[in-house]
Amino acid sequence: MNGNFLNSHIQIRNPVILPTGSLVDTMEKQLLLIINEDRFFLSHRRRIAEMARERGWDVTLVTKDTGRKKEIIDSGFKYIELPINPTGMNPKDELRLLNFLIGLLRRNNEALVHLVGLKNMLWGGVAARLVKTKGVVFAVSGLGTLFGEENSPLISKAIQSVLKVGMHLKNGAVIFQNHDDEELFVKKKIIGNCEKYFIKGSGVELNQFYKNKKTDEEPLKIIFTARMLQEKGVEDLVAAAELLRKDYEGKVEFLLCGDLSANPRALKRSDLERITDGRYIKWMGHCENVPELLANADIMCFPSFYREGVPKSLLEASASSLPIITTDSIGCRDTVEHGKNGFIVPAHSPEKLAEALRTLIENKELREEMGAYSRKKAEKDYNVEDVAEKHMEIYTNLSQR
């Protein structure tokens, strides 16, 4: 059954009652996209939802409102509030989320369900198995702090056990963004008979990113874009900058672009004010104009040791023709071919970070060569239209099965 046939044979079914009590008419192809937060949907999954709607899917977004709800509704998507605590581990909160998802999927048992985020995969998978949901897509977009270095092996093992319960479905698909996560899920026999797919990140709109030509008189700008989490390597970057201060203060600027986070291991405002000076090392806070900032930067430095999927920050840096310095950690290393579009250094090593930075600071020609390779890599692997199209293929395959 091809897309044209489906588009011309949409049938309205009886309305169903959602947990909110509201009525929603379900179409022949109903898609529930369940994702942690509305802002993450807008930055990472919006084009997928738009393309699904263009192909005849009736798309409902189920997510936590962080202030962007109106923007999503104004875009024409149905919206249901998700009662999730993205970073907490309170058993009552987790049970409430599970009960909500069971009710939601039971009321929409003809829908295709797309689960994004570890908690949604955990409890959404269990809910889907209990109510025998027709088809489920699991998006492994990074395993985050629950699989982080500070967590005990017992917690990770418990998470894997719950995932195994939910992901042993007859009609499921799993999307991996990096091969480390894929290897873990296969080795631990988590995914059962689910179909496996590999997509390198959530993609970028290439035409939004470009590279400005700067004069040699301007300060060289080294940029970092992410939430202000310890695991993103903020303090390692600042330490590397301090190692280089004597030689480059006044000639180089380090820009930390990102908001504070509710994550328990996030840096506080007082921490950032203490480690930055507003001149050589600047904390910019939340930045709306990321494409413009990247266009005027010279180097992306992203020393994360967070359990990433594939960092959107590095996809955007590639699209902006920037050389990248990142760590040999999960998700990050997938974006860099060492020596071609940047350098991969060990995690937790400000000294190695400073060494790689010095190499690029001192060599404009190398920066330009690596930046050009980054853009080619983005065009080949990160085009959001290609990413969305692959998702449509997965949706179609599951709906036909």
XYZ file of N, CA and C in Angstrom, residues 84-175:
276
model
N 4.916 13.725 33.027
C 6.236 13.111 33.183
C 7.156 14.020 33.981
N 7.969 13.409 34.837
C 9.074 14.101 35.485
C 10.328 13.629 34.758
N 10.841 14.410 33.802
C 11.902 13.918 32.921
C 13.181 13.484 33.631
N 13.488 14.096 34.776
C 14.774 13.806 35.416
C 14.643 13.121 36.765
N 13.437 13.102 37.357
C 13.265 12.503 38.679
C 13.114 10.996 38.624
N 13.179 10.372 39.794
C 13.031 8.921 39.895
C 12.092 8.550 41.041
N 11.112 9.409 41.303
C 10.143 9.152 42.355
C 9.192 8.041 41.899
N 9.065 6.947 42.658
C 8.207 5.831 42.231
C 6.768 6.253 41.959
N 6.235 7.199 42.741
C 4.857 7.645 42.518
C 4.714 8.326 41.156
N 5.712 9.129 40.796
C 5.687 9.790 39.489
C 5.742 8.777 38.360
N 6.575 7.758 38.528
C 6.730 6.745 37.482
C 5.452 5.919 37.329
N 4.818 5.591 38.455
C 3.569 4.825 38.403
C 2.462 5.654 37.760
N 2.424 6.942 38.072
C 1.416 7.819 37.463
C 1.597 7.875 35.954
N 2.871 7.964 35.502
C 3.145 7.994 34.062
C 2.716 6.692 33.406
N 3.038 5.560 34.032
C 2.649 4.258 33.482
C 1.129 4.148 33.369
N 0.414 4.530 34.413
C -1.046 4.445 34.384
C -1.633 5.353 33.292
N -1.058 6.527 33.149
C -1.525 7.447 32.099
C -1.341 6.821 30.719
N -0.167 6.235 30.483
C 0.120 5.666 29.172
C -0.754 4.446 28.883
N -1.036 3.645 29.902
C -1.936 2.501 29.710
C -3.309 2.997 29.258
N -3.824 4.019 29.950
C -5.129 4.566 29.577
C -5.122 5.186 28.191
N -4.078 5.919 27.874
C -3.974 6.577 26.566
C -3.954 5.554 25.435
N -3.117 4.531 25.570
C -2.991 3.541 24.500
C -4.237 2.657 24.402
N -4.880 2.397 25.537
C -6.116 1.603 25.488
C -7.201 2.354 24.730
N -7.266 3.663 24.934
C -8.286 4.469 24.264
C -7.971 4.700 22.788
N -6.724 4.457 22.411
C -6.285 4.679 21.026
C -5.595 3.428 20.505
N -6.274 2.296 20.628
C -5.618 1.018 20.342
C -5.395 0.755 18.863
N -5.888 1.627 17.986
C -5.608 1.489 16.555
C -4.435 2.361 16.118
N -3.886 3.148 17.042
C -2.846 4.116 16.679
C -1.478 3.455 16.570
N -0.650 4.034 15.717
C 0.771 3.737 15.732
C 1.395 4.652 16.774
N 2.232 4.096 17.642
C 2.804 4.848 18.759
C 4.299 5.011 18.544
N 4.787 6.250 18.648
C 6.214 6.554 18.506
C 6.697 7.089 19.843
N 7.562 6.327 20.508
C 8.064 6.667 21.838
C 9.470 7.236 21.733
N 9.642 8.467 22.228
C 10.939 9.139 22.177
C 11.369 9.475 23.600
N 12.562 9.065 23.978
C 13.051 9.314 25.328
C 13.004 8.045 26.152
N 13.994 7.870 27.016
C 14.141 6.620 27.748
C 12.936 6.306 28.619
N 12.418 7.289 29.355
C 11.272 7.014 30.230
C 10.035 6.624 29.426
N 9.819 7.288 28.322
C 8.676 6.932 27.485
C 8.833 5.540 26.902
N 10.066 5.184 26.546
C 10.314 3.822 26.073
C 10.072 2.798 27.170
N 10.510 3.125 28.384
C 10.330 2.215 29.515
C 8.854 1.913 29.749
N 8.111 2.958 30.084
C 6.719 2.764 30.502
C 5.776 2.665 29.313
N 6.098 3.336 28.218
C 5.273 3.206 27.023
C 5.340 1.809 26.450
N 6.521 1.190 26.515
C 6.653 -0.184 26.036
C 5.851 -1.158 26.865
N 5.901 -0.998 28.196
C 5.112 -1.863 29.079
C 3.623 -1.668 28.808
N 3.210 -0.394 28.689
C 1.796 -0.104 28.414
C 1.359 -0.716 27.085
N 2.204 -0.590 26.066
C 1.872 -1.117 24.743
C 1.716 -2.627 24.776
N 2.544 -3.286 25.550
C 2.445 -4.746 25.631
C 1.185 -5.167 26.387
N 0.841 -4.426 27.434
C -0.344 -4.765 28.224
C -1.624 -4.614 27.414
N -1.705 -3.567 26.598
C -2.955 -3.307 25.862
C -2.904 -3.815 24.426
N -1.785 -4.457 24.070
C -1.615 -5.040 22.737
C -1.754 -3.984 21.628
N -0.953 -2.923 21.758
C -0.938 -1.856 20.761
C -0.511 -2.410 19.408
N -1.118 -1.885 18.325
C -0.910 -2.433 16.982
C 0.523 -2.272 16.469
N 1.174 -1.148 16.791
C 2.535 -0.934 16.322
C 3.233 0.119 17.157
N 4.518 -0.114 17.467
C 5.269 0.802 18.321
C 6.649 1.050 17.724
N 7.033 2.326 17.661
C 8.379 2.730 17.276
C 9.094 3.226 18.523
N 10.246 2.647 18.813
C 11.079 3.086 19.928
C 12.254 3.886 19.361
N 12.405 5.126 19.794
C 13.518 5.958 19.326
C 14.571 6.050 20.425
N 15.685 5.363 20.227
C 16.774 5.396 21.209
C 17.647 6.607 20.885
N 17.270 7.735 21.463
C 17.950 8.990 21.143
C 18.891 9.415 22.264
N 19.623 8.468 22.799
C 20.537 8.730 23.907
C 19.973 8.167 25.190
N 20.842 7.581 26.006
C 20.398 6.957 27.251
C 20.644 7.837 28.464
N 21.295 8.981 28.267
C 21.329 10.039 29.259
C 21.883 9.664 30.610
N 21.388 10.384 31.635
C 21.946 10.255 32.978
C 21.584 8.928 33.639
N 20.471 8.288 33.236
C 20.101 7.021 33.856
C 21.108 5.919 33.525
N 21.871 6.092 32.447
C 22.950 5.165 32.120
C 24.306 5.846 32.301
N 24.324 6.974 32.990
C 25.546 7.762 33.106
C 26.575 7.152 34.037
N 27.725 7.789 34.068
C 28.842 7.271 34.841
C 28.564 7.227 36.336
N 27.689 8.150 36.818
C 27.462 8.246 38.254
C 26.453 7.228 38.765
N 25.723 6.554 37.872
C 24.707 5.606 38.293
C 25.300 4.225 38.545
N 24.666 3.502 39.452
C 25.153 2.170 39.798
C 24.755 1.166 38.719
N 25.522 0.104 38.580
C 25.160 -0.950 37.621
C 23.791 -1.556 37.924
N 23.366 -1.538 39.197
C 22.071 -2.106 39.556
C 20.931 -1.322 38.914
N 21.072 0.010 38.896
C 20.030 0.833 38.272
C 19.966 0.553 36.781
N 21.131 0.510 36.141
C 21.164 0.228 34.702
C 20.568 -1.145 34.395
N 20.867 -2.119 35.243
C 20.340 -3.468 35.033
C 18.827 -3.495 35.191
N 18.310 -2.747 36.175
C 16.859 -2.688 36.377
C 16.177 -2.037 35.179
N 16.776 -0.973 34.649
C 16.216 -0.298 33.480
C 16.183 -1.250 32.293
N 17.263 -1.989 32.100
C 17.324 -2.932 30.988
C 16.249 -4.004 31.108
N 15.969 -4.440 32.336
C 14.944 -5.478 32.545
C 13.564 -4.965 32.168
N 13.260 -3.708 32.553
C 11.963 -3.131 32.212
C 11.854 -2.922 30.703
N 12.941 -2.425 30.090
C 12.949 -2.244 28.640
C 12.688 -3.575 27.927
N 13.289 -4.627 28.428
C 13.125 -5.943 27.789
C 11.668 -6.384 27.828
N 10.973 -6.097 28.921
C 9.555 -6.441 29.019
C 8.757 -5.716 27.941
N 8.998 -4.412 27.811
C 8.206 -3.605 26.901
C 8.565 -3.759 25.444
N 9.813 -4.120 25.151
C 10.263 -4.133 23.767
C 10.171 -5.504 23.110
N 9.696 -6.477 23.826
C 9.470 -7.784 23.213
C 8.047 -7.817 22.650
N 7.861 -7.096 21.555
C 6.565 -6.963 20.907
C 6.565 -7.675 19.560
N 5.381 -8.027 19.099
C 5.273 -8.665 17.794
C 5.424 -7.664 16.660
N 5.022 -6.422 16.901
C 5.056 -5.432 15.835
C 5.722 -4.148 16.345
N 7.033 -4.216 16.481
C 7.788 -3.074 16.967
C 8.973 -2.765 16.081
N 9.438 -1.528 16.175
C 10.631 -1.096 15.449
C 11.479 -0.255 16.396
N 12.787 -0.396 16.294
C 13.710 0.366 17.135
C 14.644 1.156 16.239
N 14.723 2.471 16.499
C 15.629 3.342 15.755
C 16.821 3.669 16.638
